[in-house]
GROMACS .gro file of N, CA and C in nm:
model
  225
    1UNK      N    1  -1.994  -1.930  -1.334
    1UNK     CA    2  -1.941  -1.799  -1.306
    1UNK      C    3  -1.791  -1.798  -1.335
    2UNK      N    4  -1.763  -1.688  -1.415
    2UNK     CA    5  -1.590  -1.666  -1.462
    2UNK      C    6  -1.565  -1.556  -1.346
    3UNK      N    7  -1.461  -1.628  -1.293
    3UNK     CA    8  -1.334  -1.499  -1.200
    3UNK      C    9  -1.234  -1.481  -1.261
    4UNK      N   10  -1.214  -1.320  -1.292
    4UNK     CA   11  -1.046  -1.317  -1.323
    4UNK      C   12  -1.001  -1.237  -1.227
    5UNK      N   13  -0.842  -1.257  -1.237
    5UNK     CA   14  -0.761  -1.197  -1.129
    5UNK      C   15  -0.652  -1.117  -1.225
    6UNK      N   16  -0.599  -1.009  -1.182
    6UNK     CA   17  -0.547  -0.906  -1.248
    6UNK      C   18  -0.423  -0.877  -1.114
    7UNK      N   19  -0.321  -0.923  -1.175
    7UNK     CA   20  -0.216  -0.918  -1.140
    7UNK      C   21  -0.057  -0.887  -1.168
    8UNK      N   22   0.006  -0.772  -1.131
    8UNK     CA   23   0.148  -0.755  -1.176
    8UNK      C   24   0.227  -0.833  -1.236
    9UNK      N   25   0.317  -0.825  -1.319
    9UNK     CA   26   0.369  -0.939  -1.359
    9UNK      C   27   0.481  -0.957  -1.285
   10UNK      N   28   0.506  -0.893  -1.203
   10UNK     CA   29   0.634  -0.900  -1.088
   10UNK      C   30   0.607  -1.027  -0.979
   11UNK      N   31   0.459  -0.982  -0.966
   11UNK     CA   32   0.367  -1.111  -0.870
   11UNK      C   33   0.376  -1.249  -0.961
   12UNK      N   34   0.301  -1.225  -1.089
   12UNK     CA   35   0.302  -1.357  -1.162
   12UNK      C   36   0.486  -1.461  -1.151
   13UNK      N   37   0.556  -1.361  -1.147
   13UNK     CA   38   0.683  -1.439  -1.197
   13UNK      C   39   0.736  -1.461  -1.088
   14UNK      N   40   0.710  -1.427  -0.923
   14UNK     CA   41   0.725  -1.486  -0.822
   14UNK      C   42   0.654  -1.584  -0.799
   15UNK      N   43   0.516  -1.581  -0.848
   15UNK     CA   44   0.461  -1.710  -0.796
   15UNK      C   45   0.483  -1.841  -0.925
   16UNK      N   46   0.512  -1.839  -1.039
   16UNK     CA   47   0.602  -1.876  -1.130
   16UNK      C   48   0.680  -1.943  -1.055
   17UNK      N   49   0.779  -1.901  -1.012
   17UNK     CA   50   0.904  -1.920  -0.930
   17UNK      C   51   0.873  -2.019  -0.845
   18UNK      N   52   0.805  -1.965  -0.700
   18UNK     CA   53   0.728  -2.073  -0.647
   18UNK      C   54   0.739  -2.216  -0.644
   19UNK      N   55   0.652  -2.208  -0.773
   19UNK     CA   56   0.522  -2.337  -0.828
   19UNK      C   57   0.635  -2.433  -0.834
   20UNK      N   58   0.722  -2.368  -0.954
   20UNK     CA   59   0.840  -2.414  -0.941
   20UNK      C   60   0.910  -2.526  -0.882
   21UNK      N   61   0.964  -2.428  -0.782
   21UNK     CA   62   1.100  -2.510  -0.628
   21UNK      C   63   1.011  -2.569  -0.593
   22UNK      N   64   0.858  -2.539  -0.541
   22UNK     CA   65   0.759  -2.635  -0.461
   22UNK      C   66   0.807  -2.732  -0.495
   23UNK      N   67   0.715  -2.789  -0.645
   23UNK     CA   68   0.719  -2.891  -0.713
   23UNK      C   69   0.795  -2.994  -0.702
   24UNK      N   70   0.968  -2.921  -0.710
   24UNK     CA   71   1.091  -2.984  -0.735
   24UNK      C   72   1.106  -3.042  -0.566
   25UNK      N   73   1.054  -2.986  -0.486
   25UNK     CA   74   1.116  -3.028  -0.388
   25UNK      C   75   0.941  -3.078  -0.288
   26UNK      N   76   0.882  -3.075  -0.364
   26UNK     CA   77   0.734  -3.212  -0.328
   26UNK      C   78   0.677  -3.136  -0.202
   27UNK      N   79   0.646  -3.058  -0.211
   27UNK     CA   80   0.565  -2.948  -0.173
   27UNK      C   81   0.412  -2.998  -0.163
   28UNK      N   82   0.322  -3.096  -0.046
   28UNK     CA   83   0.181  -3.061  -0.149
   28UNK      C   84   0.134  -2.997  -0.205
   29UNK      N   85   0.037  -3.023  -0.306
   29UNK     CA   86  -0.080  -2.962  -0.355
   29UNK      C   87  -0.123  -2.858  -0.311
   30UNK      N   88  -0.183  -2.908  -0.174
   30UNK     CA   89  -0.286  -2.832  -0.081
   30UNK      C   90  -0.206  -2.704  -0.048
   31UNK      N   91  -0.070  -2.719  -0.010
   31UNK     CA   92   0.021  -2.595   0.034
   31UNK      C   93   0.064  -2.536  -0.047
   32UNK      N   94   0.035  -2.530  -0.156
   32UNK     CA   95   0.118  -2.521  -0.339
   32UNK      C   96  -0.005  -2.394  -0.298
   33UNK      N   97  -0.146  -2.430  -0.352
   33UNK     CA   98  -0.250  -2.329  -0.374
   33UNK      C   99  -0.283  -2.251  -0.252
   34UNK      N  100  -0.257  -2.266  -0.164
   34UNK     CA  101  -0.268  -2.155  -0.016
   34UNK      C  102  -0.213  -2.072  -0.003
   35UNK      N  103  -0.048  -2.133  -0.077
   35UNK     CA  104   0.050  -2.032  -0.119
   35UNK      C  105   0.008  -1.898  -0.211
   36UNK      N  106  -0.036  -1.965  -0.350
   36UNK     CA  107  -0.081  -1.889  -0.460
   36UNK      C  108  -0.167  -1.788  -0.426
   37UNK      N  109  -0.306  -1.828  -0.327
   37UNK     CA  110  -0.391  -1.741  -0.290
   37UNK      C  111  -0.326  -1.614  -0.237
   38UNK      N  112  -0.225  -1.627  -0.118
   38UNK     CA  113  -0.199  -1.559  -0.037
   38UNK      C  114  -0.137  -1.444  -0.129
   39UNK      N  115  -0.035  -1.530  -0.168
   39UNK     CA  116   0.046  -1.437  -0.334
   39UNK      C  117  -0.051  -1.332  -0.391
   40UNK      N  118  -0.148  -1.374  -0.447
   40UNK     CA  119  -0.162  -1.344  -0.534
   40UNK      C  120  -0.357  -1.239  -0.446
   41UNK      N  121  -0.375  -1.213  -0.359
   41UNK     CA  122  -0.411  -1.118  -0.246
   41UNK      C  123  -0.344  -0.988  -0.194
   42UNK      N  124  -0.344  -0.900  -0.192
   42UNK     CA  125  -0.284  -0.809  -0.156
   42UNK      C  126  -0.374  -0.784   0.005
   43UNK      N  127  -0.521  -0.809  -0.023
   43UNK     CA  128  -0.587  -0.800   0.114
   43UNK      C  129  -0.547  -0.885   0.216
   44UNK      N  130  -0.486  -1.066   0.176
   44UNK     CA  131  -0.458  -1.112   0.265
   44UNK      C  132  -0.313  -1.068   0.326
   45UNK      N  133  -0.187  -1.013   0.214
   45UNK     CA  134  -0.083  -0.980   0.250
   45UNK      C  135  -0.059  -0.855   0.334
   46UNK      N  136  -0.196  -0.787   0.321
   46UNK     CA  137  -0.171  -0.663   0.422
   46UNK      C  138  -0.216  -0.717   0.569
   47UNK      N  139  -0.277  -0.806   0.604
   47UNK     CA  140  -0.336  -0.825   0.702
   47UNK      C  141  -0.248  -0.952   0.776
   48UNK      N  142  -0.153  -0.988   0.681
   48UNK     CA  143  -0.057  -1.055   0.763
   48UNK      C  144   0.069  -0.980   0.785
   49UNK      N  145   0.074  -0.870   0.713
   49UNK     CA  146   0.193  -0.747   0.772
   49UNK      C  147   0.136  -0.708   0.882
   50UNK      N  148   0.020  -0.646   0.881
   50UNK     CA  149  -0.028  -0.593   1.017
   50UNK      C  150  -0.014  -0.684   1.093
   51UNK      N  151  -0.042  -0.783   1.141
   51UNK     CA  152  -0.026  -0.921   1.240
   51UNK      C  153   0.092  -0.913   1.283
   52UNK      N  154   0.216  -0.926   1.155
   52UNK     CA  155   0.342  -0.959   1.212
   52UNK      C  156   0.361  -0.787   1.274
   53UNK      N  157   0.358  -0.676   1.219
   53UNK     CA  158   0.364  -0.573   1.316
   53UNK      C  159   0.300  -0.538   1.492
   54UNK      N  160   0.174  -0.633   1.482
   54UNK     CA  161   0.100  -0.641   1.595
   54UNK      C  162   0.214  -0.703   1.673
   55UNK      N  163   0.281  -0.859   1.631
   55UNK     CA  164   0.314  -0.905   1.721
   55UNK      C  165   0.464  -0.831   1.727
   56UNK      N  166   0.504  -0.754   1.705
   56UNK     CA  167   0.651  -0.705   1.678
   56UNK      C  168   0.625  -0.578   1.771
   57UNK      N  169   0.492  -0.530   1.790
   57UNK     CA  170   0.485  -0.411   1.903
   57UNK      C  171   0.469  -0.476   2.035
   58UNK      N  172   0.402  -0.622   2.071
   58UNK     CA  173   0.390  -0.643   2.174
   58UNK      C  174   0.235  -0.665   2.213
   59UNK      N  175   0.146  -0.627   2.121
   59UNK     CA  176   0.013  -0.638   2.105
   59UNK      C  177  -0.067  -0.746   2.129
   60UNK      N  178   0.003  -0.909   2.075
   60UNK     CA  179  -0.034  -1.011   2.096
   60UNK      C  180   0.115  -1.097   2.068
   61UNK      N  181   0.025  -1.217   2.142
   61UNK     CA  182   0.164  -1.299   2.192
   61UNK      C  183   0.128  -1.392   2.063
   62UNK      N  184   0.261  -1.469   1.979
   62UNK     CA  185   0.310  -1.578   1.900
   62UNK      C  186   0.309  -1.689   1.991
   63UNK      N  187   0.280  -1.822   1.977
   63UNK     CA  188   0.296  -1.915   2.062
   63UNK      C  189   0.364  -2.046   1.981
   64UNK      N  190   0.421  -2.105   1.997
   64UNK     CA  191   0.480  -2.249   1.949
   64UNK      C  192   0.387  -2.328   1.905
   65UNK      N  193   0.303  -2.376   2.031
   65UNK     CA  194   0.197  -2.485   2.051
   65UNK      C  195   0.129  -2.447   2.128
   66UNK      N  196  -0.009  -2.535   2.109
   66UNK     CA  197  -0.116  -2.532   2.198
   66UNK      C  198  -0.031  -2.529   2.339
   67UNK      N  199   0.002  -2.642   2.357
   67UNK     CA  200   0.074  -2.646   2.526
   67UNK      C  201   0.134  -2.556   2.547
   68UNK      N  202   0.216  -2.448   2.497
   68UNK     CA  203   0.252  -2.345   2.551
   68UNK      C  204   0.158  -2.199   2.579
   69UNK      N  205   0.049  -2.219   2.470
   69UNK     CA  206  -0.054  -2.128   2.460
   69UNK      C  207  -0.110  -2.143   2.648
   70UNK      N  208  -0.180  -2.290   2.657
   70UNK     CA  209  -0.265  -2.288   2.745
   70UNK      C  210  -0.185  -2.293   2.899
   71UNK      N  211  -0.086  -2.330   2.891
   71UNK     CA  212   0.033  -2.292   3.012
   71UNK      C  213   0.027  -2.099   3.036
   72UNK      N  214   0.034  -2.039   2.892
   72UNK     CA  215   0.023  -1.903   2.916
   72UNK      C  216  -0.098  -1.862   2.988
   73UNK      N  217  -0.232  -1.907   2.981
   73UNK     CA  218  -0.339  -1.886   3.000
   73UNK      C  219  -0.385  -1.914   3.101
   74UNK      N  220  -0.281  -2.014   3.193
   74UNK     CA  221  -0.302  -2.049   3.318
   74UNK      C  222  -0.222  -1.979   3.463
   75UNK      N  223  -0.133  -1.899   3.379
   75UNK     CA  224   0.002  -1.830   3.468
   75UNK      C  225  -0.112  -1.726   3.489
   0.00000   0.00000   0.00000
């Protein structure tokens, strides 16, 4: 099965960019392409705007770490 992806070239030459500095500065692999996905998604990038807006109204709490999570959960 062939997938193509159809993308701005404004997007392409940011994630260009990217691949890039990653590289130069030893970035894994694994975090190289998680990156790209996310980039190159508009469904995942809206749904992490909404998130960061969720947490910017007060909607849900950001936590550090587990240990601070489950300290919250116990107050």
């Amino acid at each position: 099965m062939v997938e193509a992806l159809l993308i701005e070239k404004k997007t392409f030459d940011e994630m260009v960019r990217f691949v890039m500095k990653a590289m130069k500065e030893g970035v894994p692999e694994e975090e190289i392409w998680a990156t790209l996905e996310v980039m190159s998604s508009k469904e995942l990038q809206a749904d992490i705007e909404k998130s960061l807006r969720e947490i910017g109204e007060g909607k849900v709490i950001r936590f550090r770490n587990t240990e601070e999570a489950v300290e919250w959960l116990r107050s």
